[in-house]
Coordinates of C-alpha atoms in Angstrom, one line a residue:
X1 CA 112.4 -1.6 181.4
X2 CA 110.1 0.5 179.1
X3 CA 111.0 4.2 178.9
X4 CA 107.4 5.1 177.9
X5 CA 106.2 3.5 181.1
X6 CA 108.8 5.5 183.1
X7 CA 107.6 8.7 181.5
X8 CA 104.0 7.9 182.2
X9 CA 104.7 7.6 186.0
X10 CA 106.1 11.2 186.2
X11 CA 104.0 14.2 187.1
X12 CA 103.2 16.9 184.5
X13 CA 106.2 19.1 185.4
X14 CA 108.6 16.1 185.5
X15 CA 107.3 14.9 182.1
X16 CA 107.6 18.3 180.5
X17 CA 111.3 18.4 181.6
X18 CA 111.9 14.8 180.3
X19 CA 110.3 15.4 176.9
X20 CA 112.2 18.7 176.3
X21 CA 114.9 17.8 173.8
X22 CA 116.7 20.8 172.4
X23 CA 118.0 24.1 173.7
X24 CA 118.8 25.0 177.4
X25 CA 116.5 24.0 180.3
X26 CA 117.0 24.6 184.0
X27 CA 114.9 22.6 186.4
X28 CA 114.6 24.0 189.8
X29 CA 113.2 21.7 192.5
X30 CA 113.6 20.8 196.2
X31 CA 115.1 17.8 197.8
X32 CA 113.3 14.6 197.3
X33 CA 111.4 15.8 194.2
X34 CA 112.9 13.3 191.7
X35 CA 115.5 15.6 190.1
X36 CA 118.0 12.8 189.4
X37 CA 115.2 10.6 188.2
X38 CA 114.1 13.2 185.8
X39 CA 117.7 13.6 184.5
X40 CA 118.1 9.9 184.0
X41 CA 114.7 9.2 182.3
X42 CA 115.4 12.2 180.1
X43 CA 118.8 10.6 179.0
X44 CA 116.9 7.3 178.3
X45 CA 114.2 9.2 176.4
X46 CA 116.8 10.9 174.2
X47 CA 118.4 7.5 173.3
X48 CA 115.0 6.0 172.6
X49 CA 114.2 9.1 170.4
X50 CA 117.3 8.2 168.2
X51 CA 120.0 10.3 169.8
X52 CA 123.4 8.4 169.8
X53 CA 124.3 7.5 173.5
X54 CA 127.9 8.6 172.7
X55 CA 126.5 12.1 172.0
X56 CA 125.3 12.4 175.6
X57 CA 127.3 13.4 178.7
X58 CA 126.0 13.7 182.2
X59 CA 128.0 15.6 184.9
X60 CA 127.6 15.5 188.6
X61 CA 129.6 16.0 191.8
X62 CA 130.4 12.6 193.4
X63 CA 131.6 9.3 191.9
X64 CA 128.7 7.7 193.8
X65 CA 126.0 9.9 192.1
X66 CA 127.7 9.3 188.7
X67 CA 127.7 5.6 189.1
X68 CA 124.0 5.6 190.2
X69 CA 123.0 7.7 187.1
X70 CA 125.0 5.3 184.8
X71 CA 123.3 2.2 186.2
X72 CA 119.8 3.8 186.0
X73 CA 120.3 4.7 182.4
X74 CA 121.7 1.2 181.6
X75 CA 118.7 -0.4 183.3
X76 CA 116.3 1.7 181.3
X77 CA 117.8 1.4 177.8
X78 CA 120.7 -1.0 177.9
X79 CA 123.2 1.5 176.6
X80 CA 126.2 2.8 178.5
X81 CA 126.4 6.6 178.7
X82 CA 129.2 8.9 179.8
X83 CA 128.3 10.2 183.3
X84 CA 131.1 11.5 185.4
X85 CA 132.1 14.1 187.9
X86 CA 133.3 17.5 186.6
X87 CA 136.9 16.7 187.4
X88 CA 136.8 13.3 185.8
X89 CA 135.4 14.9 182.7
X90 CA 138.2 17.4 182.8
X91 CA 140.7 14.6 183.2
X92 CA 139.3 12.8 180.2
X93 CA 139.6 15.9 178.1
X94 CA 143.2 16.5 179.1
X95 CA 144.3 12.9 178.6
X96 CA 142.9 13.1 175.1
X97 CA 143.8 16.7 174.1
X98 CA 146.1 18.2 176.7
X99 CA 149.1 17.9 174.3
X100 CA 147.8 21.0 172.5
X101 CA 148.8 23.0 175.6
X102 CA 151.9 21.0 176.4
X103 CA 150.7 18.2 178.6
X104 CA 151.5 14.6 177.7
X105 CA 148.6 12.0 178.2
X106 CA 150.5 10.3 180.9
X107 CA 150.7 13.2 183.4
X108 CA 150.0 12.5 187.0
X109 CA 147.4 14.3 189.2
X110 CA 148.9 15.7 192.4
X111 CA 146.9 15.2 195.6
X112 CA 146.9 17.9 198.4
X113 CA 150.1 16.6 200.0
X114 CA 151.9 16.6 196.5
X115 CA 150.7 20.1 195.7
X116 CA 151.8 21.3 199.2
X117 CA 155.4 19.8 198.6
X118 CA 155.5 21.4 195.2
X119 CA 154.6 24.9 196.6
X120 CA 157.1 24.5 199.4
X121 CA 159.8 23.7 197.0
X122 CA 158.9 26.9 194.9
X123 CA 158.9 29.1 198.0
X124 CA 162.2 27.7 199.1
X125 CA 163.7 28.4 195.7
X126 CA 162.3 31.9 195.8
X127 CA 163.7 32.5 199.4
X128 CA 160.1 33.0 200.8
X129 CA 159.2 31.7 204.2
X130 CA 156.6 28.9 204.0
X131 CA 154.8 29.8 207.1
X132 CA 151.7 30.8 205.1
X133 CA 151.9 27.7 202.8
X134 CA 148.3 26.5 203.4
X135 CA 146.8 30.0 202.7
X136 CA 148.9 30.4 199.6
X137 CA 147.8 27.0 198.3
X138 CA 144.2 27.9 199.0
X139 CA 144.7 31.3 197.1
X140 CA 146.0 29.4 194.1
X141 CA 143.1 27.1 194.2
X142 CA 140.7 30.0 194.4
X143 CA 142.3 31.7 191.5
X144 CA 142.2 28.6 189.3
X145 CA 138.4 27.9 190.2
X146 CA 137.5 31.6 189.5
X147 CA 139.7 31.6 186.4
X148 CA 141.4 34.7 187.7
X149 CA 144.9 35.9 186.9
X150 CA 147.1 36.4 189.9
X151 CA 148.7 39.9 190.6
X152 CA 151.9 41.1 192.2
X153 CA 154.2 38.7 194.1
X154 CA 151.4 36.2 194.2
X155 CA 151.6 36.0 190.4
X156 CA 155.2 35.0 190.5
X157 CA 154.6 32.3 193.0
X158 CA 151.5 31.1 191.1
X159 CA 153.4 31.0 187.8
X160 CA 156.5 29.3 189.3
X161 CA 154.2 26.7 191.0
X162 CA 152.4 26.0 187.7
X163 CA 155.7 25.8 185.9
X164 CA 157.1 23.3 188.3
X165 CA 154.0 21.1 188.1
X166 CA 154.3 21.1 184.2
X167 CA 158.0 20.3 184.3
X168 CA 157.2 17.4 186.6
X169 CA 154.5 16.1 184.2
X170 CA 151.8 16.8 186.8
X171 CA 148.6 18.8 187.3
X172 CA 146.8 19.6 190.5
X173 CA 143.1 18.8 191.2
X174 CA 142.0 22.4 190.3
X175 CA 143.8 22.1 187.0
X176 CA 141.3 19.4 186.0
X177 CA 138.8 22.3 185.6
X178 CA 141.1 25.3 184.7
X179 CA 143.2 23.6 182.0
X180 CA 140.3 22.3 179.9
X181 CA 139.0 25.8 179.8
X182 CA 142.3 27.2 178.8
X183 CA 142.6 24.5 176.1
X184 CA 139.2 25.4 174.6
X185 CA 139.7 29.0 174.7
X186 CA 143.2 28.8 173.2
X187 CA 142.2 26.3 170.6
X188 CA 138.5 26.8 169.5
X189 CA 138.8 24.0 166.9
X190 CA 139.5 21.5 169.6
X191 CA 136.5 22.8 171.5
X192 CA 134.4 22.4 168.5
X193 CA 135.4 18.7 168.2
X194 CA 134.0 18.2 171.7
X195 CA 130.9 20.2 171.0
X196 CA 130.2 17.9 168.0
X197 CA 130.9 14.8 170.0
X198 CA 128.8 15.7 173.1
X199 CA 125.7 17.4 171.8
X200 CA 123.5 16.9 174.9
X201 CA 124.8 17.9 178.2
X202 CA 123.1 17.2 181.6
X203 CA 124.2 18.7 184.8
X204 CA 123.0 17.3 188.2
X205 CA 123.1 19.5 191.4
X206 CA 123.7 22.5 189.3
X207 CA 123.5 24.8 192.3
X208 CA 126.9 23.5 193.4
X209 CA 128.9 24.4 190.3
X210 CA 131.7 27.0 190.7
X211 CA 132.8 29.5 188.0
X212 CA 135.3 27.2 186.3
X213 CA 132.8 24.4 186.0
X214 CA 130.1 26.7 184.6
X215 CA 132.4 28.0 182.0
X216 CA 133.6 24.5 181.0
X217 CA 130.0 23.4 180.5
X218 CA 129.1 26.6 178.6
X219 CA 132.1 26.0 176.3
X220 CA 131.1 22.4 175.7
X221 CA 127.5 23.4 174.9
X222 CA 128.6 25.9 172.2
X223 CA 125.9 27.4 170.0
X224 CA 123.5 24.5 170.3
X225 CA 123.3 25.1 174.1
X226 CA 121.6 21.7 174.7
X227 CA 122.2 22.0 178.4
X228 CA 119.8 20.3 180.8
X229 CA 120.5 21.3 184.4
X230 CA 118.7 20.3 187.6
X231 CA 119.3 21.9 191.0
X232 CA 118.0 23.0 194.3
X233 CA 118.8 26.7 195.3
X234 CA 118.1 25.8 198.9
X235 CA 120.9 23.3 199.1

């Protein structure tokens, strides 16, 4: 499939977005307007323009959407490109570089049940009734996704929970966002390695990003700020 032909099929606004190659760009468009197509054709155009496919990373919110974008790019240019969910990208970073903050690359990712059991064990050890287990777990999740530091007794519970996970060689789902941010902020030289590796970042469904996701993407973009984001504020 010819990328030039695909570009020629786009309308003027879509074409302008696809042909933009450096610096930040936010594309705001409604449902059914071809946002994902613009993102995939832009990836293909970057590759055809000489950008190394390994220097491009696409991020979206579901495995299905990531798979679709990978297949579209493959059909256009015949090159595989890293397109994943935010959490899968965080997992990849931690598997490769988590040892800097004390995580071996064979850590396990706890699901909701595992996380609940871990917190229940922490509360039992602390002599705290677990009747508010679900709300406490939700508070921990919120703190991690907002990159906030806990306060008061909540801080002790939070820290003990995180320590138990780490001793167990585990992370929870929210750690897949929070820990890469911690890694990059603590070790800027590690962050720079990823900035040099992934020089073009594309974010689909940008309106759905939370604070931790936004910070992670911003850290990866670095000073080059080659971020291409598409989103629909009405969704």
